[in-house]
Every structure is written in structure tokens, then in C-alpha cells.
mmCIF file of C-alpha atoms in Angstrom:
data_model
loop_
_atom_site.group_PDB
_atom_site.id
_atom_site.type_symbol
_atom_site.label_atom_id
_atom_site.label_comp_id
_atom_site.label_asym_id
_atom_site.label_seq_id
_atom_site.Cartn_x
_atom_site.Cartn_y
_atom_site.Cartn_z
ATOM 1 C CA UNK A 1 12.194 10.492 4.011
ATOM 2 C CA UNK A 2 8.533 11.232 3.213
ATOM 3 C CA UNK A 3 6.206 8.649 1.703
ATOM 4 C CA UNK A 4 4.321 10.362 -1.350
ATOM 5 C CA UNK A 5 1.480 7.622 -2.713
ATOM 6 C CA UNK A 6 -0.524 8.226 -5.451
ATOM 7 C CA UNK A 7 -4.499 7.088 -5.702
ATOM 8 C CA UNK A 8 -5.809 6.064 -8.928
ATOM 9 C CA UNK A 9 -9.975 5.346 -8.745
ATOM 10 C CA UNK A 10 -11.671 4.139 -11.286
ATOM 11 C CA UNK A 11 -14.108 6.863 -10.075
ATOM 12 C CA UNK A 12 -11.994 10.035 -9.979
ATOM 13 C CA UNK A 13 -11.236 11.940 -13.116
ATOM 14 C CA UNK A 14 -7.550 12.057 -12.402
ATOM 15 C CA UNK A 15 -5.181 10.690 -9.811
ATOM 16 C CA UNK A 16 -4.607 12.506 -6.183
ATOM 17 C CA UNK A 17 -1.359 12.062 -4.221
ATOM 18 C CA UNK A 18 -0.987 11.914 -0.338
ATOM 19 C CA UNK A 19 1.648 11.997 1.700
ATOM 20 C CA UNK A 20 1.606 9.394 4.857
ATOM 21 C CA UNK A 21 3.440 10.216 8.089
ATOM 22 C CA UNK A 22 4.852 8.033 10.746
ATOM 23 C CA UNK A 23 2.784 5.871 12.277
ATOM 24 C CA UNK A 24 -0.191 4.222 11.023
ATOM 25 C CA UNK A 25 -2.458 5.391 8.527
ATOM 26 C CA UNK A 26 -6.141 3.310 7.670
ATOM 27 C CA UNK A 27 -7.058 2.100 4.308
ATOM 28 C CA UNK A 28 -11.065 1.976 3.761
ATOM 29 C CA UNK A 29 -14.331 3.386 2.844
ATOM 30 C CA UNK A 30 -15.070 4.839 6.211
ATOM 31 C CA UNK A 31 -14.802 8.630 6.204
ATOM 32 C CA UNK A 32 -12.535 8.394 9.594
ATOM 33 C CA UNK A 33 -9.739 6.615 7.631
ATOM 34 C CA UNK A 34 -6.406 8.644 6.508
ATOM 35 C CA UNK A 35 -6.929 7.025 2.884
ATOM 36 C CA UNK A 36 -10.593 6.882 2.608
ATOM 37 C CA UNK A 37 -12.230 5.053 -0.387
ATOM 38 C CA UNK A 38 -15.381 5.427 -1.414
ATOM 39 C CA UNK A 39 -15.849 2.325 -3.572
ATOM 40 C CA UNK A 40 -18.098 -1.107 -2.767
ATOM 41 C CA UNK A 41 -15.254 -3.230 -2.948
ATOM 42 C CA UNK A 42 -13.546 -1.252 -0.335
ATOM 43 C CA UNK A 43 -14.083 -2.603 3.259
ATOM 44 C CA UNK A 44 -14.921 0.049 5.942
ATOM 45 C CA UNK A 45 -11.983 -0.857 7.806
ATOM 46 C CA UNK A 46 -9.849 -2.180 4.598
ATOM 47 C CA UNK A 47 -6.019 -1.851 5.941
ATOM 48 C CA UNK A 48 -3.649 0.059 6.674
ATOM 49 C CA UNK A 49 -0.108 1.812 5.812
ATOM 50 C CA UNK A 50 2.527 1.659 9.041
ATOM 51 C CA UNK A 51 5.477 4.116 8.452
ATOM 52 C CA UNK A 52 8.140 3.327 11.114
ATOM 53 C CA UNK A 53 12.407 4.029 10.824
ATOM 54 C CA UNK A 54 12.058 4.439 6.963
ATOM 55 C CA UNK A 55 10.129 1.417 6.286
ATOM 56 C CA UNK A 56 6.646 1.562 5.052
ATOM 57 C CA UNK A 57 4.310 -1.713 5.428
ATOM 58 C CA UNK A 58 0.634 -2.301 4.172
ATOM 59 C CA UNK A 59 -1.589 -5.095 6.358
ATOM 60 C CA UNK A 60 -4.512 -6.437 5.498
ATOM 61 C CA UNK A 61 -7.094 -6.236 8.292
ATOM 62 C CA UNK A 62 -9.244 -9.277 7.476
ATOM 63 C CA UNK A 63 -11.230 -7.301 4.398
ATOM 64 C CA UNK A 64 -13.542 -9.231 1.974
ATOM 65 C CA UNK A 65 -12.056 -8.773 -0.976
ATOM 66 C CA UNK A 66 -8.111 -8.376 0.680
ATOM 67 C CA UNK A 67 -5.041 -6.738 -0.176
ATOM 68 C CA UNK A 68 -2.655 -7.256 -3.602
ATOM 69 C CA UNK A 69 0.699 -6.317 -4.011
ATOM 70 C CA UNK A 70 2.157 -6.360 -7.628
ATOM 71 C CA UNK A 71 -0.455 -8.700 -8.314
ATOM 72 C CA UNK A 72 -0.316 -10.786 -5.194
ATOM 73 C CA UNK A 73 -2.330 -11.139 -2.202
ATOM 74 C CA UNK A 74 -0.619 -10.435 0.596
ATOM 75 C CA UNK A 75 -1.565 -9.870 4.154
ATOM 76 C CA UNK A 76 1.570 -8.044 5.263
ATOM 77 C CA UNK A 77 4.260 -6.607 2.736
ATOM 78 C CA UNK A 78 6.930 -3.993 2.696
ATOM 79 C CA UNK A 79 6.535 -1.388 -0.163
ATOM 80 C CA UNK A 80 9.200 -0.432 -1.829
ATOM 81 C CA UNK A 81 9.469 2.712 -4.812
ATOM 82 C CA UNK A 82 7.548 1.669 -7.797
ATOM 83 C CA UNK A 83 5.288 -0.793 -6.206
ATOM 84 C CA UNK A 84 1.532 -1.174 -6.992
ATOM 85 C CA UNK A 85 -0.889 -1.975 -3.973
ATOM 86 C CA UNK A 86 -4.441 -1.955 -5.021
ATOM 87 C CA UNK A 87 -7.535 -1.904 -2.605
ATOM 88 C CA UNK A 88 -10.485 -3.592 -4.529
ATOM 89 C CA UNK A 89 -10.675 -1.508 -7.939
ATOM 90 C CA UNK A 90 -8.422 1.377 -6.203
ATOM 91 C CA UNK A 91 -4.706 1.207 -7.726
ATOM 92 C CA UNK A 92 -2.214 2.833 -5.360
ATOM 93 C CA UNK A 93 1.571 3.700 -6.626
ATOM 94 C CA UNK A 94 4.125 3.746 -4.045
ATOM 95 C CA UNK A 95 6.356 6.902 -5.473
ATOM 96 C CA UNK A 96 8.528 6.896 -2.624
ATOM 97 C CA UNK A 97 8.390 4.311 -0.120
ATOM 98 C CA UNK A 98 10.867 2.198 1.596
ATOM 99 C CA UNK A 99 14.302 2.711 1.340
ATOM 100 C CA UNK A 100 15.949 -0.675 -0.350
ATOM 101 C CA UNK A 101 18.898 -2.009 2.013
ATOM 102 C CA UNK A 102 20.835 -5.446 2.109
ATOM 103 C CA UNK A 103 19.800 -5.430 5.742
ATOM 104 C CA UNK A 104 15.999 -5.905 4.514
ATOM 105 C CA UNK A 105 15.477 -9.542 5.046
ATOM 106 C CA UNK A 106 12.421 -10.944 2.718
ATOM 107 C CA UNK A 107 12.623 -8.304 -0.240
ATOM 108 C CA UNK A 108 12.833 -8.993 -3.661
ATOM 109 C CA UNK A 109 16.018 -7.047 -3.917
ATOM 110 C CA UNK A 110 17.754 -9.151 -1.428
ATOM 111 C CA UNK A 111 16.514 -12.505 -1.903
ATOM 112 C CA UNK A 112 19.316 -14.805 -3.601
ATOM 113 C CA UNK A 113 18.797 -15.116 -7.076
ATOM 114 C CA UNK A 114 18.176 -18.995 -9.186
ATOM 115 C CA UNK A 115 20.584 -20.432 -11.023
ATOM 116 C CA UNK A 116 19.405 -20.553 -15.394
#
């Protein structure tokens, strides 16, 4: 399954989608990086995206302003469809990421649910 991501910058006129391949792709404002973002509250080496067996992971590498994940910072997190990862003022939407399964131990999806 391919992982499509879409890149909403406060500083682009209209959103651009990439697609990430296996392995790991870097998050940050150098120009090296797979997802590069030119932005001040972007660390040069910001993150990255892993893609391995159908599971797609963002990891914060130790950047100033960090990593959020639906609104929470995280420093490691699988990404599921739908989910919102945003990179100092960048806003990233996961269109297709992992693929939900009651084997994923940790997600939302599978986590027991508490009692009303």
C-alpha cells in the first residue's frame, strides 16, 4: 500500500501531496530532506517518516519546537488514515497511512475502551 501525505504551509498557496516509500524519509528545513520545509520553526533535521511492512511511524529527532500528533506531542507514533502530524506551523494529513489491525498493540483503535 502506498503512503500519500498531504502538506499544508501556511506559506504555500495551496496544499502539495507526496508519496513516501519504504524506508525512511527526513522531516526538516534542510534542502537534503525527502519532506523539506522551509519555515523557522522547522528544525534542519526536524524528523522523520519510517515506512516498514505497512506501518508508517513519525519520530521526533530531538527538534526545538518537536513533533504533535492530533494535538499531542509525541516523540514516536504510528499514523494511521486521517491523522494530523504537524511540524512547527506545517500541518501534514496522513491520507493513507497505516493499515488499522487488532494485532497493532498501542493504537487508539485497539486500546480497550472505559466503562460510562
Amino acid at each position: 500500500m502506498p503512503v500519500l501525505i498531504q502538506i499544508r504551509s501556511p506559506l504555500a498557496p495551496s496544499p502539495s501531496q507526496l508519496r513516501l516509500g519504504k524506508g525512511q524519509t527526513l522531516i526538516g528545513r534542510d534542502p537534503g530532506c525527502g519532506v523539506c520545509l522551509d519555515d523557522q520553526g522547522v528544525s534542519r533535521d526536524h524528523g522523520a517518516f519510517s515506512y516498514y511492512i505497512g506501518v508508517l511511524m513519525v519520530e521526533d529527532h530531538n527538534s526545538t519546537n518537536g513533533i504533535f500528533v492530533n494535538g499531542l506531542k509525541v516523540k514516536r507514533q504510528v499514523l494511521y488514515t486521517g491523522d494530523r502530524v504537524k511540524v512547527g506551523p506545517v500541518e501534514i494529513y496522513i491520507q493513507k497511512g497505516s493499515a488499522p489491525s487488532g494485532a497493532d498493540v498501542g493504537s487508539a483503535a485497539s486500546a480497550p475502551q472505559m466503562p460510562k
